[in-house]
Amino acid sequence: MEGKAKPVALSKVETQRLIQPSDLNIFDTLFGGKLVSWVDEIAAIAAHRHSALRVVTLSIDELMFEAPVTKGDIITIKASVNRVFKSSMEVGVKVTQHHLDSDIEKRICRAFLTFVVIDENHEPCICPPCLPESTDELRRYENALIRRESRMRLRESLS
Ligand SMILES: CC(C)(COP(=O)(O)OP(=O)(O)OC[C@H]1O[C@@H](n2cnc3c(N)ncnc32)[C@H](O)[C@@H]1OP(=O)(O)O)[C@@H](O)C(=O)NCCC(=O)NCCS
């Protein structure tokens, strides 16, 4: 891998959103497509913060909507790079919800996205490696490899 390893912490991004009526589906809960778009956007920011290069989304995996979100909830979306391979990297995203009238925070979504660093010809190029430092970062780093191997196995067994 080329370049000096950058601490995972450099890639961390966090944002919050107040859920508005225009964010809801016909059942008056948050429309999943909106959340997917926010997840993709914040993950792309994390991937760009890490690489400082052009990044495109290759895949969004294991995205789970674990609980409904309603009007007036505040959601917090956090993303960081889990592991860099060569041209690709995995970014993990966690979304939590809290109601305006309570301090209880609950996870409502988790996703793993793969981004590829590309050059001006849209060809994959080498991404700088990342350096996990905390216990959680090391755990995510190890798990990212397991997920990548599982994706590759699935791809091979289906082709
Ligand atoms: C991303 C893109 C440039 C990759 O091109 P490609 O010819 O498939 O490139 P490669 O085969 O060299 O793969 C690139 C990386 O993706 C990885 N990859 C490919 N398929 C994968 C899969 N199923 N799971 C995990 N990683 C995968 C490869 O291992 C490689 O990573 P590495 O260099 O770290 O080992 C191309 O697929 C593309 O342009 N996709 C559209 C992206 C886009 O527009 N996204 C916006 C949303 S529409």
Short mmCIF file of N, CA and C and ligand atoms in Angstrom, two decimals:
data_model
loop_
_atom_site.label_atom_id
_atom_site.label_comp_id
_atom_site.label_asym_id
_atom_site.label_seq_id
_atom_site.Cartn_x
_atom_site.Cartn_y
_atom_site.Cartn_z
N MET A 1 0.83 -1.21 0.00
CA MET A 1 0.00 0.00 0.00
C MET A 1 0.87 1.26 0.00
N GLU A 2 0.40 2.29 -0.70
CA GLU A 2 1.18 3.51 -0.79
C GLU A 2 0.75 4.51 0.28
N GLY A 3 1.70 5.39 0.66
CA GLY A 3 1.35 6.49 1.54
C GLY A 3 1.43 6.13 3.00
N LYS A 4 1.48 7.18 3.82
CA LYS A 4 1.57 7.01 5.26
C LYS A 4 0.16 6.71 5.81
N ALA A 5 0.10 5.80 6.77
CA ALA A 5 -1.22 5.46 7.34
C ALA A 5 -1.79 6.65 8.10
N LYS A 6 -3.08 6.87 7.90
CA LYS A 6 -3.74 7.99 8.60
C LYS A 6 -4.63 7.42 9.70
N PRO A 7 -4.64 8.04 10.89
CA PRO A 7 -5.51 7.53 11.96
C PRO A 7 -6.98 7.50 11.52
N VAL A 8 -7.68 6.44 11.91
CA VAL A 8 -9.11 6.31 11.61
C VAL A 8 -9.87 7.55 12.09
N ALA A 9 -9.45 8.09 13.23
CA ALA A 9 -10.17 9.22 13.83
C ALA A 9 -10.28 10.41 12.87
N LEU A 10 -9.33 10.53 11.95
CA LEU A 10 -9.37 11.65 10.99
C LEU A 10 -10.58 11.59 10.08
N SER A 11 -11.09 10.37 9.88
CA SER A 11 -12.20 10.19 8.93
C SER A 11 -13.57 10.37 9.58
N LYS A 12 -13.59 10.52 10.91
CA LYS A 12 -14.89 10.49 11.61
C LYS A 12 -15.77 11.69 11.25
N VAL A 13 -17.05 11.38 10.98
CA VAL A 13 -18.03 12.41 10.65
C VAL A 13 -19.28 12.15 11.48
N GLU A 14 -19.90 13.22 11.93
CA GLU A 14 -21.16 13.07 12.69
C GLU A 14 -22.09 14.21 12.32
N THR A 15 -23.36 13.87 12.10
CA THR A 15 -24.33 14.92 11.81
C THR A 15 -25.67 14.54 12.46
N GLN A 16 -26.53 15.54 12.58
CA GLN A 16 -27.85 15.28 13.16
C GLN A 16 -28.93 15.83 12.24
N ARG A 17 -30.12 15.22 12.32
CA ARG A 17 -31.27 15.68 11.54
C ARG A 17 -32.52 15.61 12.40
N LEU A 18 -33.37 16.63 12.23
CA LEU A 18 -34.70 16.62 12.85
C LEU A 18 -35.67 16.07 11.80
N ILE A 19 -36.39 15.03 12.15
CA ILE A 19 -37.27 14.39 11.15
C ILE A 19 -38.53 15.24 10.94
N GLN A 20 -38.72 15.64 9.68
CA GLN A 20 -39.80 16.56 9.28
C GLN A 20 -40.92 15.78 8.60
N PRO A 21 -42.11 16.36 8.48
CA PRO A 21 -43.21 15.66 7.78
C PRO A 21 -42.82 15.22 6.36
N SER A 22 -42.01 16.01 5.68
CA SER A 22 -41.63 15.66 4.30
C SER A 22 -40.67 14.46 4.23
N ASP A 23 -40.17 13.99 5.38
CA ASP A 23 -39.26 12.83 5.41
C ASP A 23 -40.01 11.51 5.57
N LEU A 24 -41.35 11.58 5.73
CA LEU A 24 -42.11 10.37 6.12
C LEU A 24 -42.65 9.59 4.93
N ASN A 25 -42.92 8.30 5.17
CA ASN A 25 -43.59 7.46 4.17
C ASN A 25 -45.11 7.47 4.44
N ILE A 26 -45.85 6.61 3.72
CA ILE A 26 -47.31 6.62 3.87
C ILE A 26 -47.77 6.09 5.23
N PHE A 27 -46.87 5.49 5.99
CA PHE A 27 -47.23 5.01 7.34
C PHE A 27 -46.78 5.99 8.42
N ASP A 28 -46.38 7.18 7.98
CA ASP A 28 -45.94 8.24 8.91
C ASP A 28 -44.69 7.89 9.69
N THR A 29 -43.86 7.03 9.10
CA THR A 29 -42.52 6.81 9.67
C THR A 29 -41.49 7.20 8.62
N LEU A 30 -40.26 7.34 9.05
CA LEU A 30 -39.21 7.82 8.13
C LEU A 30 -39.11 6.95 6.89
N PHE A 31 -39.11 7.57 5.72
CA PHE A 31 -38.96 6.86 4.44
C PHE A 31 -37.53 6.32 4.33
N GLY A 32 -37.41 4.99 4.12
CA GLY A 32 -36.09 4.35 4.11
C GLY A 32 -35.14 4.94 3.09
N GLY A 33 -35.68 5.31 1.92
CA GLY A 33 -34.82 5.86 0.86
C GLY A 33 -34.12 7.15 1.28
N LYS A 34 -34.80 7.95 2.11
CA LYS A 34 -34.19 9.19 2.61
C LYS A 34 -33.00 8.85 3.48
N LEU A 35 -33.21 7.86 4.37
CA LEU A 35 -32.14 7.50 5.28
C LEU A 35 -30.95 6.91 4.50
N VAL A 36 -31.25 6.09 3.48
CA VAL A 36 -30.16 5.51 2.68
C VAL A 36 -29.34 6.63 2.03
N SER A 37 -30.03 7.64 1.53
CA SER A 37 -29.33 8.76 0.89
C SER A 37 -28.44 9.52 1.89
N TRP A 38 -28.95 9.74 3.11
CA TRP A 38 -28.14 10.43 4.13
C TRP A 38 -26.94 9.56 4.53
N VAL A 39 -27.18 8.24 4.66
CA VAL A 39 -26.10 7.31 5.03
C VAL A 39 -25.01 7.33 3.96
N ASP A 40 -25.41 7.27 2.69
CA ASP A 40 -24.44 7.27 1.59
C ASP A 40 -23.64 8.58 1.59
N GLU A 41 -24.34 9.68 1.83
CA GLU A 41 -23.67 10.99 1.79
C GLU A 41 -22.64 11.12 2.91
N ILE A 42 -23.03 10.76 4.12
CA ILE A 42 -22.09 10.95 5.24
C ILE A 42 -20.92 9.96 5.13
N ALA A 43 -21.21 8.76 4.62
CA ALA A 43 -20.13 7.77 4.44
C ALA A 43 -19.15 8.27 3.38
N ALA A 44 -19.67 8.90 2.32
CA ALA A 44 -18.79 9.44 1.28
C ALA A 44 -17.91 10.55 1.85
N ILE A 45 -18.46 11.35 2.75
CA ILE A 45 -17.65 12.41 3.38
C ILE A 45 -16.52 11.79 4.20
N ALA A 46 -16.85 10.71 4.94
CA ALA A 46 -15.81 10.02 5.75
C ALA A 46 -14.72 9.46 4.83
N ALA A 47 -15.14 8.83 3.72
CA ALA A 47 -14.18 8.23 2.78
C ALA A 47 -13.29 9.32 2.16
N HIS A 48 -13.90 10.46 1.86
CA HIS A 48 -13.12 11.56 1.27
C HIS A 48 -12.20 12.19 2.31
N ARG A 49 -12.68 12.33 3.55
CA ARG A 49 -11.82 12.88 4.61
C ARG A 49 -10.57 12.03 4.78
N HIS A 50 -10.79 10.71 4.71
CA HIS A 50 -9.64 9.82 4.89
C HIS A 50 -8.67 9.92 3.70
N SER A 51 -9.22 9.79 2.49
CA SER A 51 -8.34 9.63 1.32
C SER A 51 -7.90 10.97 0.73
N ALA A 52 -8.73 12.00 0.90
CA ALA A 52 -8.51 13.29 0.24
C ALA A 52 -8.44 13.11 -1.28
N LEU A 53 -9.15 12.09 -1.78
CA LEU A 53 -9.16 11.79 -3.22
C LEU A 53 -10.62 11.62 -3.66
N ARG A 54 -10.81 11.40 -4.97
CA ARG A 54 -12.15 11.15 -5.50
C ARG A 54 -12.65 9.78 -5.05
N VAL A 55 -13.83 9.71 -4.50
CA VAL A 55 -14.36 8.41 -4.08
C VAL A 55 -15.76 8.20 -4.67
N VAL A 56 -16.05 6.94 -5.03
CA VAL A 56 -17.41 6.60 -5.47
C VAL A 56 -17.90 5.41 -4.66
N THR A 57 -19.21 5.36 -4.47
CA THR A 57 -19.81 4.23 -3.73
C THR A 57 -19.82 3.01 -4.64
N LEU A 58 -19.23 1.92 -4.17
CA LEU A 58 -19.30 0.66 -4.90
C LEU A 58 -20.49 -0.16 -4.41
N SER A 59 -20.66 -0.21 -3.08
CA SER A 59 -21.78 -1.01 -2.55
C SER A 59 -22.22 -0.50 -1.19
N ILE A 60 -23.48 -0.78 -0.91
CA ILE A 60 -24.04 -0.54 0.43
C ILE A 60 -24.51 -1.90 0.92
N ASP A 61 -23.87 -2.39 1.96
CA ASP A 61 -24.16 -3.76 2.43
C ASP A 61 -24.75 -3.75 3.83
N GLU A 62 -25.48 -4.79 4.08
CA GLU A 62 -25.95 -5.07 5.45
C GLU A 62 -26.63 -3.86 6.06
N LEU A 63 -27.36 -3.10 5.24
CA LEU A 63 -28.07 -1.95 5.80
C LEU A 63 -29.35 -2.46 6.44
N MET A 64 -29.48 -2.22 7.72
CA MET A 64 -30.65 -2.71 8.46
C MET A 64 -31.41 -1.55 9.05
N PHE A 65 -32.73 -1.53 8.81
CA PHE A 65 -33.60 -0.56 9.50
C PHE A 65 -34.11 -1.29 10.73
N GLU A 66 -33.59 -0.96 11.89
CA GLU A 66 -33.86 -1.78 13.08
C GLU A 66 -35.09 -1.32 13.87
N ALA A 67 -35.50 -0.07 13.69
CA ALA A 67 -36.68 0.44 14.41
C ALA A 67 -37.23 1.65 13.65
N PRO A 68 -38.55 1.88 13.73
CA PRO A 68 -39.11 3.03 13.01
C PRO A 68 -38.73 4.36 13.65
N VAL A 69 -38.71 5.39 12.82
CA VAL A 69 -38.41 6.76 13.29
C VAL A 69 -39.62 7.60 12.95
N THR A 70 -40.00 8.51 13.83
CA THR A 70 -41.20 9.30 13.57
C THR A 70 -40.91 10.79 13.57
N LYS A 71 -41.93 11.55 13.13
CA LYS A 71 -41.82 13.01 13.03
C LYS A 71 -41.40 13.61 14.38
N GLY A 72 -40.45 14.51 14.35
CA GLY A 72 -40.00 15.16 15.58
C GLY A 72 -38.83 14.46 16.25
N ASP A 73 -38.51 13.22 15.81
CA ASP A 73 -37.32 12.55 16.35
C ASP A 73 -36.07 13.26 15.83
N ILE A 74 -35.01 13.16 16.62
CA ILE A 74 -33.71 13.63 16.13
C ILE A 74 -32.85 12.40 15.89
N ILE A 75 -32.26 12.33 14.72
CA ILE A 75 -31.35 11.19 14.47
C ILE A 75 -29.91 11.71 14.36
N THR A 76 -29.00 10.88 14.85
CA THR A 76 -27.57 11.18 14.77
C THR A 76 -26.94 10.14 13.86
N ILE A 77 -26.21 10.60 12.85
CA ILE A 77 -25.58 9.68 11.88
C ILE A 77 -24.06 9.83 12.04
N LYS A 78 -23.41 8.70 12.34
CA LYS A 78 -21.95 8.72 12.53
C LYS A 78 -21.30 7.79 11.53
N ALA A 79 -20.18 8.20 10.97
CA ALA A 79 -19.47 7.35 10.00
C ALA A 79 -17.97 7.46 10.21
N SER A 80 -17.28 6.36 9.93
CA SER A 80 -15.81 6.40 9.90
C SER A 80 -15.29 5.25 9.05
N VAL A 81 -14.07 5.40 8.57
CA VAL A 81 -13.45 4.34 7.77
C VAL A 81 -13.11 3.17 8.70
N ASN A 82 -13.50 1.96 8.29
CA ASN A 82 -13.16 0.78 9.09
C ASN A 82 -11.83 0.18 8.66
N ARG A 83 -11.64 0.08 7.35
CA ARG A 83 -10.40 -0.54 6.86
C ARG A 83 -10.21 -0.18 5.39
N VAL A 84 -8.95 0.00 5.02
CA VAL A 84 -8.60 0.24 3.62
C VAL A 84 -7.98 -1.03 3.07
N PHE A 85 -8.33 -1.38 1.83
CA PHE A 85 -7.71 -2.55 1.19
C PHE A 85 -6.68 -2.03 0.19
N LYS A 86 -7.00 -1.97 -1.10
CA LYS A 86 -6.03 -1.32 -2.02
C LYS A 86 -6.67 -0.04 -2.56
N SER A 87 -7.58 -0.24 -3.56
CA SER A 87 -8.30 0.94 -4.04
C SER A 87 -9.60 1.13 -3.27
N SER A 88 -9.99 0.13 -2.51
CA SER A 88 -11.29 0.21 -1.84
C SER A 88 -11.14 0.35 -0.34
N MET A 89 -12.19 0.84 0.28
CA MET A 89 -12.22 0.94 1.75
C MET A 89 -13.65 0.68 2.22
N GLU A 90 -13.75 0.14 3.42
CA GLU A 90 -15.08 -0.03 4.03
C GLU A 90 -15.31 1.11 5.01
N VAL A 91 -16.51 1.69 4.93
CA VAL A 91 -16.93 2.73 5.88
C VAL A 91 -18.13 2.18 6.65
N GLY A 92 -18.10 2.33 7.96
CA GLY A 92 -19.21 1.91 8.81
C GLY A 92 -20.04 3.12 9.20
N VAL A 93 -21.37 2.92 9.22
CA VAL A 93 -22.28 4.01 9.60
C VAL A 93 -23.24 3.51 10.67
N LYS A 94 -23.41 4.33 11.69
CA LYS A 94 -24.38 3.98 12.75
C LYS A 94 -25.34 5.16 12.90
N VAL A 95 -26.64 4.84 12.98
CA VAL A 95 -27.65 5.89 13.13
C VAL A 95 -28.41 5.63 14.42
N THR A 96 -28.49 6.66 15.26
CA THR A 96 -29.26 6.53 16.50
C THR A 96 -30.38 7.57 16.50
N GLN A 97 -31.38 7.28 17.34
CA GLN A 97 -32.57 8.14 17.39
C GLN A 97 -32.78 8.58 18.83
N HIS A 98 -33.19 9.82 19.02
CA HIS A 98 -33.76 10.14 20.33
C HIS A 98 -34.95 11.08 20.17
N HIS A 99 -35.94 10.85 21.04
CA HIS A 99 -37.15 11.68 21.01
C HIS A 99 -36.83 13.01 21.68
N LEU A 100 -37.55 14.06 21.26
CA LEU A 100 -37.32 15.38 21.83
C LEU A 100 -37.59 15.40 23.33
N ASP A 101 -38.56 14.54 23.79
CA ASP A 101 -38.95 14.58 25.19
C ASP A 101 -38.26 13.50 26.04
N SER A 102 -37.17 12.92 25.56
CA SER A 102 -36.47 11.93 26.40
C SER A 102 -34.99 11.92 26.08
N ASP A 103 -34.20 11.40 27.03
CA ASP A 103 -32.75 11.34 26.83
C ASP A 103 -32.32 9.99 26.28
N ILE A 104 -33.31 9.09 26.09
CA ILE A 104 -32.94 7.73 25.67
C ILE A 104 -32.53 7.72 24.21
N GLU A 105 -31.36 7.13 23.95
CA GLU A 105 -30.84 7.05 22.59
C GLU A 105 -30.87 5.58 22.16
N LYS A 106 -31.34 5.34 20.94
CA LYS A 106 -31.50 3.96 20.49
C LYS A 106 -30.95 3.82 19.08
N ARG A 107 -30.23 2.71 18.80
CA ARG A 107 -29.72 2.51 17.44
C ARG A 107 -30.87 2.11 16.53
N ILE A 108 -30.98 2.78 15.38
CA ILE A 108 -32.08 2.45 14.46
C ILE A 108 -31.58 1.95 13.11
N CYS A 109 -30.30 2.10 12.87
CA CYS A 109 -29.78 1.64 11.57
C CYS A 109 -28.26 1.51 11.65
N ARG A 110 -27.77 0.53 10.89
CA ARG A 110 -26.33 0.32 10.80
C ARG A 110 -26.06 -0.11 9.36
N ALA A 111 -24.95 0.33 8.80
CA ALA A 111 -24.65 -0.05 7.42
C ALA A 111 -23.15 -0.08 7.19
N PHE A 112 -22.74 -0.89 6.22
CA PHE A 112 -21.34 -0.94 5.81
C PHE A 112 -21.30 -0.64 4.31
N LEU A 113 -20.49 0.34 3.95
CA LEU A 113 -20.41 0.75 2.55
C LEU A 113 -18.98 0.57 2.04
N THR A 114 -18.85 0.19 0.78
CA THR A 114 -17.53 0.12 0.16
C THR A 114 -17.39 1.27 -0.83
N PHE A 115 -16.31 2.03 -0.66
CA PHE A 115 -15.98 3.11 -1.59
C PHE A 115 -14.71 2.75 -2.33
N VAL A 116 -14.62 3.20 -3.58
CA VAL A 116 -13.40 3.00 -4.36
C VAL A 116 -12.84 4.38 -4.71
N VAL A 117 -11.53 4.49 -4.55
CA VAL A 117 -10.83 5.72 -4.90
C VAL A 117 -10.53 5.66 -6.40
N ILE A 118 -10.90 6.71 -7.12
CA ILE A 118 -10.69 6.71 -8.58
C ILE A 118 -9.86 7.92 -9.03
N ASP A 119 -9.19 7.74 -10.17
CA ASP A 119 -8.41 8.85 -10.72
C ASP A 119 -9.27 9.63 -11.73
N GLU A 120 -8.62 10.57 -12.43
CA GLU A 120 -9.38 11.43 -13.35
C GLU A 120 -9.95 10.67 -14.54
N ASN A 121 -9.45 9.44 -14.77
CA ASN A 121 -10.00 8.60 -15.86
C ASN A 121 -11.05 7.61 -15.33
N HIS A 122 -11.45 7.80 -14.10
CA HIS A 122 -12.43 6.91 -13.45
C HIS A 122 -11.86 5.49 -13.24
N GLU A 123 -10.54 5.39 -13.15
CA GLU A 123 -9.90 4.09 -12.89
C GLU A 123 -9.56 4.00 -11.41
N PRO A 124 -9.78 2.81 -10.80
CA PRO A 124 -9.41 2.66 -9.38
C PRO A 124 -7.93 2.94 -9.16
N CYS A 125 -7.60 3.63 -8.07
CA CYS A 125 -6.20 3.88 -7.74
C CYS A 125 -5.99 3.63 -6.24
N ILE A 126 -4.73 3.67 -5.83
CA ILE A 126 -4.40 3.25 -4.46
C ILE A 126 -4.85 4.29 -3.42
N CYS A 127 -5.47 3.78 -2.37
CA CYS A 127 -5.95 4.63 -1.27
C CYS A 127 -4.92 4.58 -0.13
N PRO A 128 -4.65 5.70 0.55
CA PRO A 128 -3.73 5.65 1.70
C PRO A 128 -4.29 4.71 2.78
N PRO A 129 -3.43 3.94 3.44
CA PRO A 129 -3.93 3.03 4.48
C PRO A 129 -4.45 3.78 5.71
N CYS A 130 -5.23 3.07 6.52
CA CYS A 130 -5.73 3.70 7.75
C CYS A 130 -5.11 2.99 8.96
N LEU A 131 -5.08 3.72 10.05
CA LEU A 131 -4.46 3.21 11.28
C LEU A 131 -5.50 3.18 12.40
N PRO A 132 -6.01 1.97 12.72
CA PRO A 132 -6.96 1.90 13.84
C PRO A 132 -6.21 2.04 15.16
N GLU A 133 -6.77 2.78 16.11
CA GLU A 133 -6.05 3.03 17.37
C GLU A 133 -6.83 2.55 18.59
N SER A 134 -8.11 2.87 18.68
CA SER A 134 -8.88 2.47 19.87
C SER A 134 -9.30 1.00 19.75
N THR A 135 -9.79 0.46 20.86
CA THR A 135 -10.26 -0.93 20.87
C THR A 135 -11.39 -1.12 19.86
N ASP A 136 -12.32 -0.17 19.82
CA ASP A 136 -13.45 -0.28 18.87
C ASP A 136 -12.94 -0.21 17.43
N GLU A 137 -12.00 0.68 17.18
CA GLU A 137 -11.46 0.80 15.81
C GLU A 137 -10.76 -0.48 15.38
N LEU A 138 -10.04 -1.10 16.32
CA LEU A 138 -9.35 -2.36 16.00
C LEU A 138 -10.35 -3.48 15.72
N ARG A 139 -11.43 -3.51 16.50
CA ARG A 139 -12.48 -4.53 16.30
C ARG A 139 -13.12 -4.35 14.92
N ARG A 140 -13.45 -3.08 14.59
CA ARG A 140 -14.07 -2.82 13.27
C ARG A 140 -13.10 -3.16 12.13
N TYR A 141 -11.82 -2.89 12.35
CA TYR A 141 -10.78 -3.18 11.34
C TYR A 141 -10.75 -4.69 11.06
N GLU A 142 -10.76 -5.49 12.12
CA GLU A 142 -10.74 -6.96 11.94
C GLU A 142 -12.03 -7.43 11.28
N ASN A 143 -13.16 -6.91 11.73
CA ASN A 143 -14.45 -7.35 11.18
C ASN A 143 -14.61 -6.95 9.71
N ALA A 144 -14.01 -5.83 9.33
CA ALA A 144 -14.11 -5.38 7.93
C ALA A 144 -13.48 -6.41 6.99
N LEU A 145 -12.39 -7.03 7.43
CA LEU A 145 -11.74 -8.04 6.59
C LEU A 145 -12.64 -9.27 6.45
N ILE A 146 -13.26 -9.65 7.55
CA ILE A 146 -14.17 -10.82 7.52
C ILE A 146 -15.32 -10.54 6.54
N ARG A 147 -15.87 -9.32 6.61
CA ARG A 147 -16.98 -8.98 5.70
C ARG A 147 -16.51 -8.95 4.25
N ARG A 148 -15.32 -8.39 4.01
CA ARG A 148 -14.83 -8.34 2.62
C ARG A 148 -14.65 -9.76 2.08
N GLU A 149 -14.06 -10.65 2.88
CA GLU A 149 -13.84 -12.02 2.41
C GLU A 149 -15.18 -12.70 2.12
N SER A 150 -16.15 -12.40 2.96
CA SER A 150 -17.47 -13.00 2.76
C SER A 150 -18.12 -12.47 1.47
N ARG A 151 -17.96 -11.15 1.20
CA ARG A 151 -18.50 -10.57 -0.06
C ARG A 151 -17.82 -11.22 -1.27
N MET A 152 -16.50 -11.39 -1.17
CA MET A 152 -15.76 -11.98 -2.30
C MET A 152 -16.18 -13.43 -2.52
N ARG A 153 -16.35 -14.17 -1.43
CA ARG A 153 -16.79 -15.58 -1.55
C ARG A 153 -18.15 -15.64 -2.22
N LEU A 154 -19.06 -14.74 -1.79
CA LEU A 154 -20.41 -14.73 -2.36
C LEU A 154 -20.34 -14.40 -3.85
N ARG A 155 -19.51 -13.40 -4.19
CA ARG A 155 -19.38 -12.99 -5.60
C ARG A 155 -18.89 -14.17 -6.44
N GLU A 156 -17.89 -14.90 -5.91
CA GLU A 156 -17.34 -16.04 -6.67
C GLU A 156 -18.35 -17.16 -6.80
N SER A 157 -19.07 -17.43 -5.71
CA SER A 157 -19.99 -18.57 -5.76
C SER A 157 -21.21 -18.28 -6.63
N LEU A 158 -21.50 -16.99 -6.89
CA LEU A 158 -22.66 -16.66 -7.72
C LEU A 158 -22.30 -16.52 -9.20
N SER A 159 -20.99 -16.38 -9.51
CA SER A 159 -20.65 -16.14 -10.92
C SER A 159 -20.43 -17.44 -11.69
C1 LIG B 1 -16.19 1.66 -8.54
C2 LIG B 1 -15.69 1.26 -9.92
C3 LIG B 1 -14.81 2.38 -10.49
C4 LIG B 1 -14.84 -0.01 -9.75
O1 LIG B 1 -14.44 -0.42 -11.00
P1 LIG B 1 -13.99 -1.94 -11.25
O2 LIG B 1 -13.55 -2.08 -12.64
O3 LIG B 1 -15.05 -2.85 -10.72
O4 LIG B 1 -12.69 -2.03 -10.35
P2 LIG B 1 -11.99 -3.27 -9.71
O5 LIG B 1 -12.48 -4.58 -10.22
O6 LIG B 1 -10.54 -2.97 -9.85
O7 LIG B 1 -12.41 -3.19 -8.17
C5 LIG B 1 -12.13 -2.01 -7.44
C6 LIG B 1 -12.13 -2.38 -5.97
O8 LIG B 1 -13.42 -2.81 -5.60
C7 LIG B 1 -13.31 -4.06 -4.95
N1 LIG B 1 -14.52 -4.83 -5.18
C8 LIG B 1 -15.05 -5.20 -6.36
N2 LIG B 1 -16.16 -5.92 -6.14
C9 LIG B 1 -16.32 -6.00 -4.82
C10 LIG B 1 -17.29 -6.59 -3.99
N3 LIG B 1 -18.33 -7.27 -4.47
N4 LIG B 1 -17.17 -6.43 -2.65
C11 LIG B 1 -16.13 -5.76 -2.13
N5 LIG B 1 -15.17 -5.17 -2.86
C12 LIG B 1 -15.28 -5.31 -4.21
C13 LIG B 1 -12.09 -4.71 -5.57
O9 LIG B 1 -11.56 -5.74 -4.72
C14 LIG B 1 -11.18 -3.52 -5.62
O10 LIG B 1 -10.72 -3.22 -4.31
P3 LIG B 1 -9.17 -3.33 -3.88
O11 LIG B 1 -8.39 -2.57 -4.91
O12 LIG B 1 -9.14 -2.65 -2.56
O13 LIG B 1 -8.84 -4.79 -3.82
C15 LIG B 1 -16.87 0.96 -10.91
O14 LIG B 1 -17.50 -0.23 -10.48
C16 LIG B 1 -17.86 2.09 -10.95
O15 LIG B 1 -17.61 3.13 -11.56
N6 LIG B 1 -19.03 1.90 -10.32
C17 LIG B 1 -20.04 2.96 -10.25
C18 LIG B 1 -19.76 3.84 -9.04
C19 LIG B 1 -20.80 4.92 -8.90
O16 LIG B 1 -21.09 5.62 -9.83
N7 LIG B 1 -21.31 5.05 -7.68
C20 LIG B 1 -22.30 6.04 -7.38
C21 LIG B 1 -23.62 5.43 -7.11
S1 LIG B 1 -24.55 5.17 -8.59
#
